[in-house]
Short mmCIF file of N, CA and C in Angstrom, two decimals:
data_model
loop_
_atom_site.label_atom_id
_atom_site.label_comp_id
_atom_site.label_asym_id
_atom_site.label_seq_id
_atom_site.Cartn_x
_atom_site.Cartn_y
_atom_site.Cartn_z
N UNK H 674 11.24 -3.04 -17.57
CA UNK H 674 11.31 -3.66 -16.26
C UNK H 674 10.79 -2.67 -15.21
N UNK H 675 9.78 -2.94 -14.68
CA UNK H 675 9.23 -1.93 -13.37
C UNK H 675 10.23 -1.77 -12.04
N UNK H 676 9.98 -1.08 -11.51
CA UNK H 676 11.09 -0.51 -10.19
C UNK H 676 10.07 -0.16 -9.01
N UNK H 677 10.70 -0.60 -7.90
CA UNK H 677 9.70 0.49 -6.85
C UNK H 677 10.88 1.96 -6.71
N UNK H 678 10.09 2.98 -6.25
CA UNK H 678 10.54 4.31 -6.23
C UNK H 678 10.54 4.64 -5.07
N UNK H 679 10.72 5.76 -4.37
CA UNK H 679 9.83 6.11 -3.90
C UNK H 679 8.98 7.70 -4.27
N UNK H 680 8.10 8.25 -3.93
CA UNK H 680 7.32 9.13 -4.51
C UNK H 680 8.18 10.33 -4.92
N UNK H 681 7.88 10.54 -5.96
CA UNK H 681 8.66 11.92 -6.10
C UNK H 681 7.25 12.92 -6.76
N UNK H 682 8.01 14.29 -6.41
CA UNK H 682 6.85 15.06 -7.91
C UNK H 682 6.82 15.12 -9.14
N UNK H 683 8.28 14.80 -9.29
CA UNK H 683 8.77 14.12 -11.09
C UNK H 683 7.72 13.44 -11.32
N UNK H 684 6.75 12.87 -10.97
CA UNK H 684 5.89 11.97 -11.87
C UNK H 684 4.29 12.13 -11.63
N UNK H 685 4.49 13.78 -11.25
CA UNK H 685 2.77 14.29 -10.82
C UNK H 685 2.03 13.73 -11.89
N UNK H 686 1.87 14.41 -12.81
CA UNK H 686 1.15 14.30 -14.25
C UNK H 686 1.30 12.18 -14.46
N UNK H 687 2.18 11.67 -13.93
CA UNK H 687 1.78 10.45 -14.79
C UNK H 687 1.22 9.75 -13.34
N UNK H 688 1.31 10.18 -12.12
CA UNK H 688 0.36 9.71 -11.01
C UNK H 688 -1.36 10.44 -11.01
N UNK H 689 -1.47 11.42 -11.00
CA UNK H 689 -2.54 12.29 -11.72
C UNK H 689 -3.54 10.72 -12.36
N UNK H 690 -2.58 10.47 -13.59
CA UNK H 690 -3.24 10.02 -14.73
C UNK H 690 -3.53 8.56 -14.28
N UNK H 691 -2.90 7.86 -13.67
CA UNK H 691 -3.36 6.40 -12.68
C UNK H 691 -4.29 6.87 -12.18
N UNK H 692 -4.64 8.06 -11.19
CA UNK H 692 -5.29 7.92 -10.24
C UNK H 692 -6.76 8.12 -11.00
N UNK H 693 -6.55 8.79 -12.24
CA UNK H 693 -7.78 9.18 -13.19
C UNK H 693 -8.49 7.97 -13.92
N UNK H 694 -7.54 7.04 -13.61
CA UNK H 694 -8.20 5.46 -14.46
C UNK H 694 -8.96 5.07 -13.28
N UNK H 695 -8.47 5.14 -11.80
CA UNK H 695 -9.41 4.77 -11.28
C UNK H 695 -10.93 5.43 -10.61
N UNK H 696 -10.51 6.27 -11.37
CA UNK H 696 -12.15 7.52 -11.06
C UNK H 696 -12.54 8.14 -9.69
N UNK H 697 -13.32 8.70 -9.94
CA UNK H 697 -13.23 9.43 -8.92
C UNK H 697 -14.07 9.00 -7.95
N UNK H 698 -13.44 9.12 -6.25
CA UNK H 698 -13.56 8.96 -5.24
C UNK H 698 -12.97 7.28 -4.83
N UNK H 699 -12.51 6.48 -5.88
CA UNK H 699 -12.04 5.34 -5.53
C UNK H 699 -11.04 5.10 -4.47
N UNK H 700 -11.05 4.35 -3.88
CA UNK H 700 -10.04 3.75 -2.72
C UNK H 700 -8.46 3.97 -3.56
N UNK H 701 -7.48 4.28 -3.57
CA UNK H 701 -6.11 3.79 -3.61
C UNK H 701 -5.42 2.86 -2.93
N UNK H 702 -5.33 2.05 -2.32
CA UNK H 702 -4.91 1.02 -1.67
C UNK H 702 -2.96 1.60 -1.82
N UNK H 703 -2.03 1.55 -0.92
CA UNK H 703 -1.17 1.78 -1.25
C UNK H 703 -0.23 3.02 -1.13
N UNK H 704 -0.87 4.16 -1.64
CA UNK H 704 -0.89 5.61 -1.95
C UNK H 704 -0.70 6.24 -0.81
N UNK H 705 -0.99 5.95 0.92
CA UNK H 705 -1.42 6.97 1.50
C UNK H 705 -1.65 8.17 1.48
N UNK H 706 -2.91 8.65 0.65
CA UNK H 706 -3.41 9.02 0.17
C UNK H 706 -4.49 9.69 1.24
N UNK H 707 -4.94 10.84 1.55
CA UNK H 707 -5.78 11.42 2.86
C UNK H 707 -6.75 12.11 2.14
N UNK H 708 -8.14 12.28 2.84
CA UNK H 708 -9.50 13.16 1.82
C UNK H 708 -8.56 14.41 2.04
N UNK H 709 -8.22 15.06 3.05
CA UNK H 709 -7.67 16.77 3.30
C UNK H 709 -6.16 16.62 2.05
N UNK H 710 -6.04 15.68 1.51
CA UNK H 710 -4.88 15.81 0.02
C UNK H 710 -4.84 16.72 -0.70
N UNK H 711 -4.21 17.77 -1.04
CA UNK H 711 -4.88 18.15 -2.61
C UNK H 711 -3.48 17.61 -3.17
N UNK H 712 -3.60 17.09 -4.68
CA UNK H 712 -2.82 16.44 -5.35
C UNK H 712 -2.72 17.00 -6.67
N UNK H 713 -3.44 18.30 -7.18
CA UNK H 713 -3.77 18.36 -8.45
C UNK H 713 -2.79 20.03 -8.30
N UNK H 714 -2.51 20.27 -7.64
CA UNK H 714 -1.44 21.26 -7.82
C UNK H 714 -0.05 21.24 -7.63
N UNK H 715 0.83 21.94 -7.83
CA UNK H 715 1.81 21.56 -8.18
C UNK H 715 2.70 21.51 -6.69
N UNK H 716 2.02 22.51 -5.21
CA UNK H 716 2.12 22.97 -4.09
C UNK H 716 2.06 21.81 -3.05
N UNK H 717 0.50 21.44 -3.95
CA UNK H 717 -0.18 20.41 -3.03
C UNK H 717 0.33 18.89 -3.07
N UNK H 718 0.49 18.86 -4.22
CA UNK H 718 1.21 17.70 -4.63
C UNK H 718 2.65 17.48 -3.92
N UNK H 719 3.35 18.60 -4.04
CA UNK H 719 4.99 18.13 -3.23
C UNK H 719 4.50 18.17 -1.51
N UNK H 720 3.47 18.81 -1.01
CA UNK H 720 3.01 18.69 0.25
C UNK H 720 2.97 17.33 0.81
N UNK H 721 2.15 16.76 -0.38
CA UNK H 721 1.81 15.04 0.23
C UNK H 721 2.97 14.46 -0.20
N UNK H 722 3.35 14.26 -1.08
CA UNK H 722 4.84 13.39 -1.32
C UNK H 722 5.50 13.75 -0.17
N UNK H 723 6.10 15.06 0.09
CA UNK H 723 6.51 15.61 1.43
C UNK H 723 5.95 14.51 3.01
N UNK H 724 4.77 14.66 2.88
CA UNK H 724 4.24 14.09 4.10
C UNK H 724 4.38 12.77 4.17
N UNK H 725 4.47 11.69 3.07
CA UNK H 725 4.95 10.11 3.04
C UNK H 725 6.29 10.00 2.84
N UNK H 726 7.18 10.92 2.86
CA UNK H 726 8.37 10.84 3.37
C UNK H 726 9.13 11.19 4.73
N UNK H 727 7.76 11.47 5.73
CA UNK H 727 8.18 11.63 7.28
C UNK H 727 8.33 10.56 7.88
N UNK H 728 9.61 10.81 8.75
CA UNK H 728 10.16 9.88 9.71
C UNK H 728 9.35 9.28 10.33
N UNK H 729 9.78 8.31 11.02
CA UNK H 729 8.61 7.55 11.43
C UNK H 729 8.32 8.32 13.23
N UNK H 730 6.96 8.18 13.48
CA UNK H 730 6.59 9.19 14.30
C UNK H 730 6.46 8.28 15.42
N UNK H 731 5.96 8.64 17.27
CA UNK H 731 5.67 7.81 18.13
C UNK H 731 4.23 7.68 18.04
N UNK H 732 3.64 6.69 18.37
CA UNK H 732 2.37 5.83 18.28
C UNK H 732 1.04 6.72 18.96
N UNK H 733 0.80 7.91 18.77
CA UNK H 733 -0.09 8.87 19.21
C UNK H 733 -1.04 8.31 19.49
N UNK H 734 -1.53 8.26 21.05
CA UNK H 734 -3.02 7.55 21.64
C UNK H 734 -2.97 6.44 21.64
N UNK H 735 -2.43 5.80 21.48
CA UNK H 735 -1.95 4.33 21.89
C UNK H 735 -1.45 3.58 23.16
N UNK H 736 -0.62 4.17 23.53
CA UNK H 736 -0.30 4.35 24.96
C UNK H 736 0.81 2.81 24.95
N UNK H 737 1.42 2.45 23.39
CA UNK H 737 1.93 1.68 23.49
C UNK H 737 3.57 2.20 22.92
N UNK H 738 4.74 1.68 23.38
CA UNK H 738 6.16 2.28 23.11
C UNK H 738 6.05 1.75 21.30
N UNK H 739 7.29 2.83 20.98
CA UNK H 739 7.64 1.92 19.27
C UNK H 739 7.22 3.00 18.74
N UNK H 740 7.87 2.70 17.40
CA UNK H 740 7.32 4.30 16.45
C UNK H 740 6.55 3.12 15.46
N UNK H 741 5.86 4.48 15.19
CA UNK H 741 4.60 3.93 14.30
C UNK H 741 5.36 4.84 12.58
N UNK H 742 5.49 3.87 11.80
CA UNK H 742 5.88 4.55 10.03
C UNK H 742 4.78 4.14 9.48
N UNK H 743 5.30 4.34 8.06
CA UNK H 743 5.43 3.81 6.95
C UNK H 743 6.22 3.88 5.55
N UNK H 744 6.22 2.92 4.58
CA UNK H 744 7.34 3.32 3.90
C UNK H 744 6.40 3.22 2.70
N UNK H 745 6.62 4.12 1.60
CA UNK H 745 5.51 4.20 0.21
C UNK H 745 6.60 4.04 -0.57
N UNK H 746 5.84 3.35 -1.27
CA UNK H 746 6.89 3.04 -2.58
C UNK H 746 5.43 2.92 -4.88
N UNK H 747 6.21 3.61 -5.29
CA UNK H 747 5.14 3.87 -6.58
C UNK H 747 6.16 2.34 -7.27
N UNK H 748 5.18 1.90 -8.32
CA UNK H 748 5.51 0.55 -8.78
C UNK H 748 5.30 1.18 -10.79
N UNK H 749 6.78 1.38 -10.99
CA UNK H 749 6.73 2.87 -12.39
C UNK H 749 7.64 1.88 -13.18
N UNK H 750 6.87 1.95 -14.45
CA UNK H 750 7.80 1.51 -15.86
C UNK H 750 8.10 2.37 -17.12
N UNK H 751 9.15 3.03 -17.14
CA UNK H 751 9.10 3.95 -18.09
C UNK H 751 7.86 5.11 -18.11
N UNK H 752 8.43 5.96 -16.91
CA UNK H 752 7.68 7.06 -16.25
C UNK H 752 5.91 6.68 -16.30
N UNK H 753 5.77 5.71 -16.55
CA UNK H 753 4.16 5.71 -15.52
C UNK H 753 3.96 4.57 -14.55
N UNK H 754 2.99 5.48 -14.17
CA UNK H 754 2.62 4.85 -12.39
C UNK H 754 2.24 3.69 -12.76
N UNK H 755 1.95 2.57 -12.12
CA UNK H 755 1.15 1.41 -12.54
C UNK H 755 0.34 1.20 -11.26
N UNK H 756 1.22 1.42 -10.02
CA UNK H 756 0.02 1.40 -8.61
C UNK H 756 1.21 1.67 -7.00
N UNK H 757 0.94 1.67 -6.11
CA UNK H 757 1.67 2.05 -4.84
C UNK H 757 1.49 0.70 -3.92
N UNK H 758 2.47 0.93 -3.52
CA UNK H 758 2.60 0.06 -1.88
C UNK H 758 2.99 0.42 -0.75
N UNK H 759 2.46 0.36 0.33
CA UNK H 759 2.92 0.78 1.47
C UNK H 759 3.30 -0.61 2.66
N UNK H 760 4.32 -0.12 3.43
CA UNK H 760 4.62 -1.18 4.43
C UNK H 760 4.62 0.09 5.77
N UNK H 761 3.64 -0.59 6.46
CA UNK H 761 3.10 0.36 7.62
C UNK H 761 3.48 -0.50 9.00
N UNK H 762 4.15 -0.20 10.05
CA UNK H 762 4.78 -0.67 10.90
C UNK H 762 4.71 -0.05 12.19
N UNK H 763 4.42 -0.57 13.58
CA UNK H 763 4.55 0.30 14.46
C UNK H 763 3.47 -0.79 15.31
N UNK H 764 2.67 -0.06 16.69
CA UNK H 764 1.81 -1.42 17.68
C UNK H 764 0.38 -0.86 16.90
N UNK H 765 0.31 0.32 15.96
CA UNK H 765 -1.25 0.99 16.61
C UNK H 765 -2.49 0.27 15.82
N UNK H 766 -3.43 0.80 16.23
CA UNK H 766 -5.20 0.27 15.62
C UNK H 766 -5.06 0.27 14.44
N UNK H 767 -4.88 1.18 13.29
CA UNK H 767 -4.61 1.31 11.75
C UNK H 767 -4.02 -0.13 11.48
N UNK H 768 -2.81 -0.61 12.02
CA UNK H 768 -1.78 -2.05 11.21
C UNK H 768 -3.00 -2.79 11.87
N UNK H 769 -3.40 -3.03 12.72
CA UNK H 769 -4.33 -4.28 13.11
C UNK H 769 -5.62 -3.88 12.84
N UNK H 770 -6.09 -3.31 12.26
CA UNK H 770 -7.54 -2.91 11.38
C UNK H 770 -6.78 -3.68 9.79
N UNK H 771 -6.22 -2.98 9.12
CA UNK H 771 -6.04 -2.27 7.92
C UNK H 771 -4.99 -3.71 7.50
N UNK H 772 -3.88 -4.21 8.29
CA UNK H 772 -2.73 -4.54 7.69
C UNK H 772 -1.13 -4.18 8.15
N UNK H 773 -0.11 -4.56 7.90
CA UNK H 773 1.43 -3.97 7.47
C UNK H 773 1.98 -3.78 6.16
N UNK H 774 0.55 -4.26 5.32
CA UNK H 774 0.88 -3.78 3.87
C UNK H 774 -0.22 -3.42 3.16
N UNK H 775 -0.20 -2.55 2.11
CA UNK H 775 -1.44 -2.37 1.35
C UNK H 775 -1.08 -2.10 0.08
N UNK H 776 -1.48 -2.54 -1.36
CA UNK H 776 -1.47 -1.51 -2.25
C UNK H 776 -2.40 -1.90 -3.34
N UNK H 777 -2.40 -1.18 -4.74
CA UNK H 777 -3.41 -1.40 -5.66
C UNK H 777 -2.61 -1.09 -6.72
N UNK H 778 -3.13 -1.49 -8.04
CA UNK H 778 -2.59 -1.17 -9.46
C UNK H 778 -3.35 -1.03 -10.02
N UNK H 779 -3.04 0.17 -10.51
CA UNK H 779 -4.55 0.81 -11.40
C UNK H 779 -4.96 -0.69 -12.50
N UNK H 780 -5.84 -0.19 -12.79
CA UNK H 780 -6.78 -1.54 -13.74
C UNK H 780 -6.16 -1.77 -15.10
N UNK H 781 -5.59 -0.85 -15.91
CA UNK H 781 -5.06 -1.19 -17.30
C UNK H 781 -3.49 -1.90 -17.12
N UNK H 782 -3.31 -2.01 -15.59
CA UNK H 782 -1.94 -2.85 -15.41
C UNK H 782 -2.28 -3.70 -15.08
N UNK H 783 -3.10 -4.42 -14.66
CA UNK H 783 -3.04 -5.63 -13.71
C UNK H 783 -2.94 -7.04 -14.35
N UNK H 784 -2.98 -7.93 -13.91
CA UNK H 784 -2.67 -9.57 -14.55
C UNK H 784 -1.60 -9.45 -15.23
N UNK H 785 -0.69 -8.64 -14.70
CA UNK H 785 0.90 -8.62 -15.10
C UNK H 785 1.45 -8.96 -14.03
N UNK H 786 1.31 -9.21 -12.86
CA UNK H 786 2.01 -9.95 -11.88
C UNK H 786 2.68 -8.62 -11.02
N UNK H 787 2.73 -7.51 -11.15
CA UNK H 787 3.00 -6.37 -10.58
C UNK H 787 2.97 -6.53 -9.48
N UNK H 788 1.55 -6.60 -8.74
CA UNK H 788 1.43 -6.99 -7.33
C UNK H 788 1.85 -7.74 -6.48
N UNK H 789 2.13 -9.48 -7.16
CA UNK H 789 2.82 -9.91 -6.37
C UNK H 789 4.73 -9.58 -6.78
N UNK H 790 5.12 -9.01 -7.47
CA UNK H 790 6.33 -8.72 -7.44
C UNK H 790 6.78 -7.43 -6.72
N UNK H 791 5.75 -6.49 -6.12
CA UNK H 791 5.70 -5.57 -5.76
C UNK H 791 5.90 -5.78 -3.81
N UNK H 792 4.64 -6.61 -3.78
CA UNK H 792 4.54 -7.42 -2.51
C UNK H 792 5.82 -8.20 -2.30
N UNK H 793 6.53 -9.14 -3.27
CA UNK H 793 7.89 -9.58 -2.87
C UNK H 793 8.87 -9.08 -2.20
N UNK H 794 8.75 -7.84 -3.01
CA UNK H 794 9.90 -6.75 -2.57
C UNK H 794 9.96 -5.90 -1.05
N UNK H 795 8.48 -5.99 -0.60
CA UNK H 795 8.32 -5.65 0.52
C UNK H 795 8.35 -5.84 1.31
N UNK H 796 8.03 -7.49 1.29
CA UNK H 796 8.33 -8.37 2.37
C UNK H 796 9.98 -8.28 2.93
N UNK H 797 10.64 -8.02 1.61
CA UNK H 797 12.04 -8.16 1.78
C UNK H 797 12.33 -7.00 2.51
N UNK H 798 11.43 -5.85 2.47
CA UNK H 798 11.96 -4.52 3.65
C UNK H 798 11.41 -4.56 4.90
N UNK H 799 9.99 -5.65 4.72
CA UNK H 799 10.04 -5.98 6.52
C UNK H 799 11.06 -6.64 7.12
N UNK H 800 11.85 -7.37 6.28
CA UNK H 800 12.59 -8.59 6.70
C UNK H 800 13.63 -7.52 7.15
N UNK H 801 14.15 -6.57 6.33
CA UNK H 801 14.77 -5.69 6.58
C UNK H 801 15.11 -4.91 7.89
N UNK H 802 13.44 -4.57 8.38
CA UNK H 802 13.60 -3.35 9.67
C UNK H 802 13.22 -4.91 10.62
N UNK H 803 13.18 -6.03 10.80
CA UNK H 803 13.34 -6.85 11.42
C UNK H 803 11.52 -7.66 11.73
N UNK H 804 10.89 -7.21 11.33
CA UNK H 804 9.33 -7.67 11.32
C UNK H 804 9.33 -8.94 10.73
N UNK H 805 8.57 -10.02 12.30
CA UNK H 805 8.86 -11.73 11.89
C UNK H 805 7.84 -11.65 11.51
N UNK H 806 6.40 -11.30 10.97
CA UNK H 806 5.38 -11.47 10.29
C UNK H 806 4.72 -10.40 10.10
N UNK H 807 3.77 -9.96 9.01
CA UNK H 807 2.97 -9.52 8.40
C UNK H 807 1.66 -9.64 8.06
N UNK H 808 0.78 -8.75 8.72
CA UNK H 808 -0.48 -8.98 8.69
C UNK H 808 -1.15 -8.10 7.27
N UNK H 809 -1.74 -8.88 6.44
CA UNK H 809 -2.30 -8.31 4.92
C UNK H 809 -3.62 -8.46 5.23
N UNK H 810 -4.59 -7.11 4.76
CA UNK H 810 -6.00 -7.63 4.78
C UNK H 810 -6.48 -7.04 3.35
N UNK H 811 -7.52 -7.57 2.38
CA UNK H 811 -8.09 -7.12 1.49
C UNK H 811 -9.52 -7.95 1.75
N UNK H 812 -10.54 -7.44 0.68
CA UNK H 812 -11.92 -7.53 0.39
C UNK H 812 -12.10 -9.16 0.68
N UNK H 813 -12.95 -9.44 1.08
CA UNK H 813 -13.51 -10.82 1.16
C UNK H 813 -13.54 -11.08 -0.69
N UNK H 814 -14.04 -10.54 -1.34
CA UNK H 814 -14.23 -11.22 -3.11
C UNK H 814 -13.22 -10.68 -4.17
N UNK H 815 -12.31 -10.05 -3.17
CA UNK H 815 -11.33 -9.49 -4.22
C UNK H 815 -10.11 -10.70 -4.41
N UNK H 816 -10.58 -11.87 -5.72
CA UNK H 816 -9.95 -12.69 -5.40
C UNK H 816 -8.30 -12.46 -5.91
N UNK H 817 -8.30 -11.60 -6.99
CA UNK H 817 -7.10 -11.22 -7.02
C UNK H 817 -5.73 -10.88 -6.01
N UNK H 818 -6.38 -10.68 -5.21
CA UNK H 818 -5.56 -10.08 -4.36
C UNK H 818 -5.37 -11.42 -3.25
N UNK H 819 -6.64 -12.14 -3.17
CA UNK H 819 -6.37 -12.99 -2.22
C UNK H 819 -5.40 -14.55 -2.81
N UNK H 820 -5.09 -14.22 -4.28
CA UNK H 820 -4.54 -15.18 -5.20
C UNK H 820 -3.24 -14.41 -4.92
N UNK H 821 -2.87 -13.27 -4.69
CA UNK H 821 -1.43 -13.04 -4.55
C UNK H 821 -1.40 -13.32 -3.65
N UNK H 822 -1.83 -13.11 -2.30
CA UNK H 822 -1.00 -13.17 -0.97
C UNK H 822 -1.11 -14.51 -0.77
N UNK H 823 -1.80 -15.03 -1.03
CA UNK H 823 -1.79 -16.80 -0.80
C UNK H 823 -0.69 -17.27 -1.71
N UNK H 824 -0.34 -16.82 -2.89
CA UNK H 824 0.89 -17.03 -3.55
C UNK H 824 2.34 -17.15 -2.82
N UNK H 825 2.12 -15.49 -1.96
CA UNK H 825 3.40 -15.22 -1.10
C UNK H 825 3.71 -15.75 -0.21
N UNK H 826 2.82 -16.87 0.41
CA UNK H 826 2.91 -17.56 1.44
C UNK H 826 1.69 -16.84 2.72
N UNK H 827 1.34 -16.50 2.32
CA UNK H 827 -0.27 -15.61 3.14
C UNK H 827 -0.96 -16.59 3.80
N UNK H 828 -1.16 -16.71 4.78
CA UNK H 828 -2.11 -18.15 5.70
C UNK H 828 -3.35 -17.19 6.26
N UNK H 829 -4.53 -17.94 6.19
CA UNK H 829 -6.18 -17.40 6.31
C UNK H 829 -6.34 -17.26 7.67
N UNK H 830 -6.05 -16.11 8.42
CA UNK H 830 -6.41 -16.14 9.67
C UNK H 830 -8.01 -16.11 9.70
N UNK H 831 -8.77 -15.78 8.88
CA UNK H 831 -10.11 -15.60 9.22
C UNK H 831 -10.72 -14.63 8.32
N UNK H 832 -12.39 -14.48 8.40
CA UNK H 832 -13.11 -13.23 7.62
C UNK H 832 -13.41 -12.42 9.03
N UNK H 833 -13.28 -11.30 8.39
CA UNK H 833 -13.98 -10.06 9.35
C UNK H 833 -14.54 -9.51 9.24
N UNK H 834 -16.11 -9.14 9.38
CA UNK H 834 -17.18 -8.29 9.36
C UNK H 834 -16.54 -6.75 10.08
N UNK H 835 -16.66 -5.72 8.60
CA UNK H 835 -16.34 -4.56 9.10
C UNK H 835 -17.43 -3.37 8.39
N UNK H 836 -16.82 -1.86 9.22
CA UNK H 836 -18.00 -1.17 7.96
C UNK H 836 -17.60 -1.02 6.76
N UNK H 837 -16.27 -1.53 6.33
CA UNK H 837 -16.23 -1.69 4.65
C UNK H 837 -17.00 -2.83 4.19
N UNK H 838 -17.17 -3.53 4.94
CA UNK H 838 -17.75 -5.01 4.05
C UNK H 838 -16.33 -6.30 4.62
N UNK H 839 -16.75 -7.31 4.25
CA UNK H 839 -16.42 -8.46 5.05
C UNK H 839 -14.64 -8.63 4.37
N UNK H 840 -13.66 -8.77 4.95
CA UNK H 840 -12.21 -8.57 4.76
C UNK H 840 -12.09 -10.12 4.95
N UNK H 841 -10.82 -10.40 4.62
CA UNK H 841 -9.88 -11.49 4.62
C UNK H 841 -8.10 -11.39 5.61
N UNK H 842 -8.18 -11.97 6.62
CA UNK H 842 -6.92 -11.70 7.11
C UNK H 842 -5.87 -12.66 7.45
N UNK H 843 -4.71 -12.31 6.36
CA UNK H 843 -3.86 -13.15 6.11
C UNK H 843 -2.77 -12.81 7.01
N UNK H 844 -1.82 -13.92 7.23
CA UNK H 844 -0.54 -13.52 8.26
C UNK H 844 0.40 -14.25 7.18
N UNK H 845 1.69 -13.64 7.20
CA UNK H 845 2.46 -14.02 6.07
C UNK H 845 4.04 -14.11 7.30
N UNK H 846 4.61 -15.20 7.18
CA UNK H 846 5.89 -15.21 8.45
C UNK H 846 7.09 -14.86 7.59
N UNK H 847 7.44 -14.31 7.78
CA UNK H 847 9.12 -13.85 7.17
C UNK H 847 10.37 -14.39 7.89
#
């Protein structure tokens, strides 16, 4: 039975090894995950776990009140990773670019339903810190993803031409 966690270094070596299925330089969706990371030492590694366990901070350059978080959570069955989720909260540019949720599962897990049981659970911690809706964005052709959140109750606000390539933005009401 899978669990969400949240990050620890207990599971360097079997996060390491997810992140190695998805090769190198790939997106993590989920992970907050930064290029200045290092993850492959044992220093660097409790650094970033360290750093997705900071309080939630005020909305820097925004010029809007409210703290800006997020909460990471690894999606692990019998010590390996399978993929991350994040629920990102606060007024700034990042949640209304990007989302209030993101994540990915490495490729030798997927079409196990992970994602949307992963996504269930999250919704249930927006519902939690009091957030009446949720904005999700993924790939315009990534239909997987657009088959879960439409599952969860996800409604099509629209496509968006960006410099990743054309997105999908769903609003999900809690």
């Amino acid at each position: 039975m899978p669990e969400l966690i949240a990050p620890t270094t207990r599971l360097q070596s079997a996060w390491l090894e997810a992140r190695a299925e998805w090769g190198p330089g790939a997106h993590e969706d989920g992970f907050g995950l930064r290029a200045a990371d290092e993850v492959h030492s044992p220093a660097g590694f409790a650094a970033w776990v360290a750093r997705l366990a900071e309080p939630p901070q005020p909305d820097q350059g925004q010029g809007r009140p409210g703290p800006a978080g997020s909460v990471y959570r690894w999606i692990v069955e019998d010590g390996r990773v399978h993929g991350g989720i994040a629920l990102r909260y606060g007024p700034g540019d990042f949640v209304q670019r990007f989302g209030h949720i993101g994540y990915g599962i490495r490729p030798s897990s997927r079409r196990r339903g992970l994602a949307a049981w992963a996504l269930g659970r999250m919704l249930d911690e927006g519902r939690a810190r009091g957030l009446g809706r949720l904005l999700l964005v993924c790939e315009a052709g990534n239909l997987a993803s657009v088959k879960t959140i439409e599952r969860l109750g996800g409604v099509l606000e629209g496509l968006q031409d960006t410099e990743f390539g054309a997105l999908r933005r769903y609003w999900i009401t809690l």
